[in-house]
Amino acid sequence: MIGGGKGLQRAVHEVFGEQALVQRGTWHKRENVVAYLPQPLQPLWRAKLQWAYRLPTYAAAHAELQRLHQDLRPRNEDAARSLAEGLEETRTLHRVGLADRLGVSLNTTNGLESILAVVEQRVGKVDR
């Protein structure tokens, strides 16, 4: 599970090669996409994207996200481009059949970032 940073993803693939399965957070992806849309449309598109990511199979999620991408293109090209960027990595859990078990827990990196922040607070105080 990583955020959208290209450098981190590149490093993971350099170290682990094709064995690396990268899952990008769907929460941040969704929020990045809807940020390009006018305020009145954001709740609707937030719900559409959330629903698509919660579909149980890769095929269903893939088809719905592709449909939403096509629907976005005439409305807002930047939102469509944001959705398309890294889209496959947002469906890794679907591809490996774990979306139903881990999809909610791993839809954002916030939990990991919180843990790392606490560790940094504690470790940063150790002199030796």
mmCIF file of C-alpha atoms in Angstrom:
data_model
loop_
_atom_site.group_PDB
_atom_site.id
_atom_site.type_symbol
_atom_site.label_atom_id
_atom_site.label_comp_id
_atom_site.label_asym_id
_atom_site.label_seq_id
_atom_site.Cartn_x
_atom_site.Cartn_y
_atom_site.Cartn_z
ATOM 1 C CA MET A 1 0.000 0.000 0.000
ATOM 2 C CA ILE A 2 1.525 3.272 -1.102
ATOM 3 C CA GLY A 3 0.388 6.752 -1.949
ATOM 4 C CA GLY A 4 0.631 8.187 -5.430
ATOM 5 C CA GLY A 5 4.302 9.159 -5.244
ATOM 6 C CA LYS A 6 6.012 7.999 -8.420
ATOM 7 C CA GLY A 7 9.434 7.824 -6.760
ATOM 8 C CA LEU A 8 8.262 5.434 -4.062
ATOM 9 C CA GLN A 9 6.538 3.196 -6.597
ATOM 10 C CA ARG A 10 9.636 3.170 -8.799
ATOM 11 C CA ALA A 11 11.813 2.262 -5.791
ATOM 12 C CA VAL A 12 9.501 -0.606 -4.813
ATOM 13 C CA HIS A 13 9.682 -2.015 -8.348
ATOM 14 C CA GLU A 14 13.460 -1.557 -8.521
ATOM 15 C CA VAL A 15 13.948 -3.526 -5.296
ATOM 16 C CA PHE A 16 11.255 -6.190 -5.679
ATOM 17 C CA GLY A 17 10.783 -6.295 -9.462
ATOM 18 C CA GLU A 18 7.711 -7.975 -10.853
ATOM 19 C CA GLN A 19 7.030 -9.622 -7.483
ATOM 20 C CA ALA A 20 5.879 -6.267 -6.131
ATOM 21 C CA LEU A 21 2.134 -5.794 -6.024
ATOM 22 C CA VAL A 22 1.354 -2.135 -5.450
ATOM 23 C CA GLN A 23 -2.037 -1.047 -4.116
ATOM 24 C CA ARG A 24 -2.717 2.661 -4.277
ATOM 25 C CA GLY A 25 -5.246 4.240 -1.972
ATOM 26 C CA THR A 26 -8.677 4.744 -3.465
ATOM 27 C CA TRP A 27 -9.707 7.447 -0.992
ATOM 28 C CA HIS A 28 -7.029 9.895 -2.132
ATOM 29 C CA LYS A 29 -7.598 8.956 -5.779
ATOM 30 C CA ARG A 30 -11.309 9.696 -5.410
ATOM 31 C CA GLU A 31 -10.657 13.019 -3.672
ATOM 32 C CA ASN A 32 -8.100 14.063 -6.295
ATOM 33 C CA VAL A 33 -10.589 13.346 -9.079
ATOM 34 C CA VAL A 34 -13.548 15.165 -7.517
ATOM 35 C CA ALA A 35 -11.376 18.204 -6.675
ATOM 36 C CA TYR A 36 -11.389 19.058 -10.389
ATOM 37 C CA LEU A 37 -15.192 19.115 -10.512
ATOM 38 C CA PRO A 38 -17.533 21.964 -9.594
ATOM 39 C CA GLN A 39 -18.624 21.851 -5.949
ATOM 40 C CA PRO A 40 -22.251 20.851 -6.705
ATOM 41 C CA LEU A 41 -21.085 17.746 -8.635
ATOM 42 C CA GLN A 42 -18.531 16.547 -6.099
ATOM 43 C CA PRO A 43 -20.843 14.546 -3.781
ATOM 44 C CA LEU A 44 -22.379 12.682 -6.727
ATOM 45 C CA TRP A 45 -19.018 11.777 -8.244
ATOM 46 C CA ARG A 46 -17.565 10.894 -4.856
ATOM 47 C CA ALA A 47 -20.409 8.392 -4.399
ATOM 48 C CA LYS A 48 -20.023 6.994 -7.936
ATOM 49 C CA LEU A 49 -16.309 6.397 -7.510
ATOM 50 C CA GLN A 50 -16.723 4.940 -4.034
ATOM 51 C CA TRP A 51 -19.367 2.535 -5.328
ATOM 52 C CA ALA A 52 -17.152 1.466 -8.241
ATOM 53 C CA TYR A 53 -14.197 0.725 -5.954
ATOM 54 C CA ARG A 54 -16.410 -1.331 -3.657
ATOM 55 C CA LEU A 55 -17.563 -3.677 -6.418
ATOM 56 C CA PRO A 56 -16.499 -7.205 -5.493
ATOM 57 C CA THR A 57 -14.627 -8.327 -8.608
ATOM 58 C CA TYR A 58 -11.863 -6.939 -10.759
ATOM 59 C CA ALA A 59 -13.994 -7.234 -13.903
ATOM 60 C CA ALA A 60 -16.899 -5.322 -12.364
ATOM 61 C CA ALA A 61 -14.688 -2.597 -10.869
ATOM 62 C CA HIS A 62 -12.686 -2.300 -14.095
ATOM 63 C CA ALA A 63 -15.791 -1.972 -16.257
ATOM 64 C CA GLU A 64 -17.434 0.595 -13.983
ATOM 65 C CA LEU A 65 -14.294 2.711 -13.567
ATOM 66 C CA GLN A 66 -13.747 2.701 -17.331
ATOM 67 C CA ARG A 67 -17.367 3.779 -17.819
ATOM 68 C CA LEU A 68 -16.940 6.567 -15.267
ATOM 69 C CA HIS A 69 -13.734 7.659 -16.979
ATOM 70 C CA GLN A 70 -15.550 7.934 -20.305
ATOM 71 C CA ASP A 71 -18.366 9.815 -18.580
ATOM 72 C CA LEU A 72 -15.893 12.288 -17.064
ATOM 73 C CA ARG A 73 -13.993 13.084 -20.264
ATOM 74 C CA PRO A 74 -16.538 15.486 -21.792
ATOM 75 C CA ARG A 75 -17.309 17.003 -18.375
ATOM 76 C CA ASN A 76 -13.777 17.703 -17.198
ATOM 77 C CA GLU A 77 -10.634 16.463 -18.938
ATOM 78 C CA ASP A 78 -8.456 17.098 -15.854
ATOM 79 C CA ALA A 79 -10.725 14.952 -13.665
ATOM 80 C CA ALA A 80 -10.698 12.201 -16.299
ATOM 81 C CA ARG A 81 -6.907 12.354 -16.549
ATOM 82 C CA SER A 82 -6.619 12.212 -12.751
ATOM 83 C CA LEU A 83 -8.815 9.107 -12.643
ATOM 84 C CA ALA A 84 -6.830 7.385 -15.405
ATOM 85 C CA GLU A 85 -3.427 8.070 -13.807
ATOM 86 C CA GLY A 86 -2.413 5.042 -11.752
ATOM 87 C CA LEU A 87 -5.877 3.533 -12.072
ATOM 88 C CA GLU A 88 -4.623 -0.027 -12.408
ATOM 89 C CA GLU A 89 -2.749 0.224 -9.088
ATOM 90 C CA THR A 90 -6.002 1.179 -7.345
ATOM 91 C CA ARG A 91 -7.405 -2.228 -8.327
ATOM 92 C CA THR A 92 -4.576 -4.494 -7.196
ATOM 93 C CA LEU A 93 -6.659 -5.919 -4.342
ATOM 94 C CA HIS A 94 -9.382 -6.694 -6.877
ATOM 95 C CA ARG A 95 -6.862 -8.421 -9.159
ATOM 96 C CA VAL A 96 -5.626 -10.707 -6.392
ATOM 97 C CA GLY A 97 -9.109 -11.406 -5.005
ATOM 98 C CA LEU A 98 -8.709 -9.535 -1.701
ATOM 99 C CA ALA A 99 -10.862 -6.451 -2.273
ATOM 100 C CA ASP A 100 -13.699 -7.835 -0.160
ATOM 101 C CA ARG A 101 -11.372 -8.600 2.785
ATOM 102 C CA LEU A 102 -8.898 -5.718 2.685
ATOM 103 C CA GLY A 103 -10.526 -3.050 0.517
ATOM 104 C CA VAL A 104 -11.929 -0.991 3.380
ATOM 105 C CA SER A 105 -8.803 -1.280 5.551
ATOM 106 C CA LEU A 106 -6.424 -0.376 2.741
ATOM 107 C CA ASN A 107 -8.385 2.305 0.907
ATOM 108 C CA THR A 108 -6.170 5.046 2.369
ATOM 109 C CA THR A 109 -2.602 5.395 3.583
ATOM 110 C CA ASN A 110 -3.713 7.612 6.497
ATOM 111 C CA GLY A 111 -3.505 4.782 9.037
ATOM 112 C CA LEU A 112 0.033 3.924 7.967
ATOM 113 C CA GLU A 113 1.039 7.565 8.003
ATOM 114 C CA SER A 114 -0.340 7.950 11.543
ATOM 115 C CA ILE A 115 1.610 4.941 12.769
ATOM 116 C CA LEU A 116 4.807 6.223 11.157
ATOM 117 C CA ALA A 117 4.295 9.656 12.737
ATOM 118 C CA VAL A 118 3.981 8.110 16.215
ATOM 119 C CA VAL A 119 7.091 5.979 15.677
ATOM 120 C CA GLU A 120 8.996 9.039 14.493
ATOM 121 C CA GLN A 121 7.949 10.961 17.623
ATOM 122 C CA ARG A 122 9.225 8.161 19.867
ATOM 123 C CA VAL A 123 12.387 7.277 17.957
ATOM 124 C CA GLY A 124 13.302 10.912 17.432
ATOM 125 C CA LYS A 125 13.670 11.275 21.207
ATOM 126 C CA VAL A 126 16.138 8.396 21.581
ATOM 127 C CA ASP A 127 19.745 9.527 21.842
ATOM 128 C CA ARG A 128 21.353 6.078 21.503
#
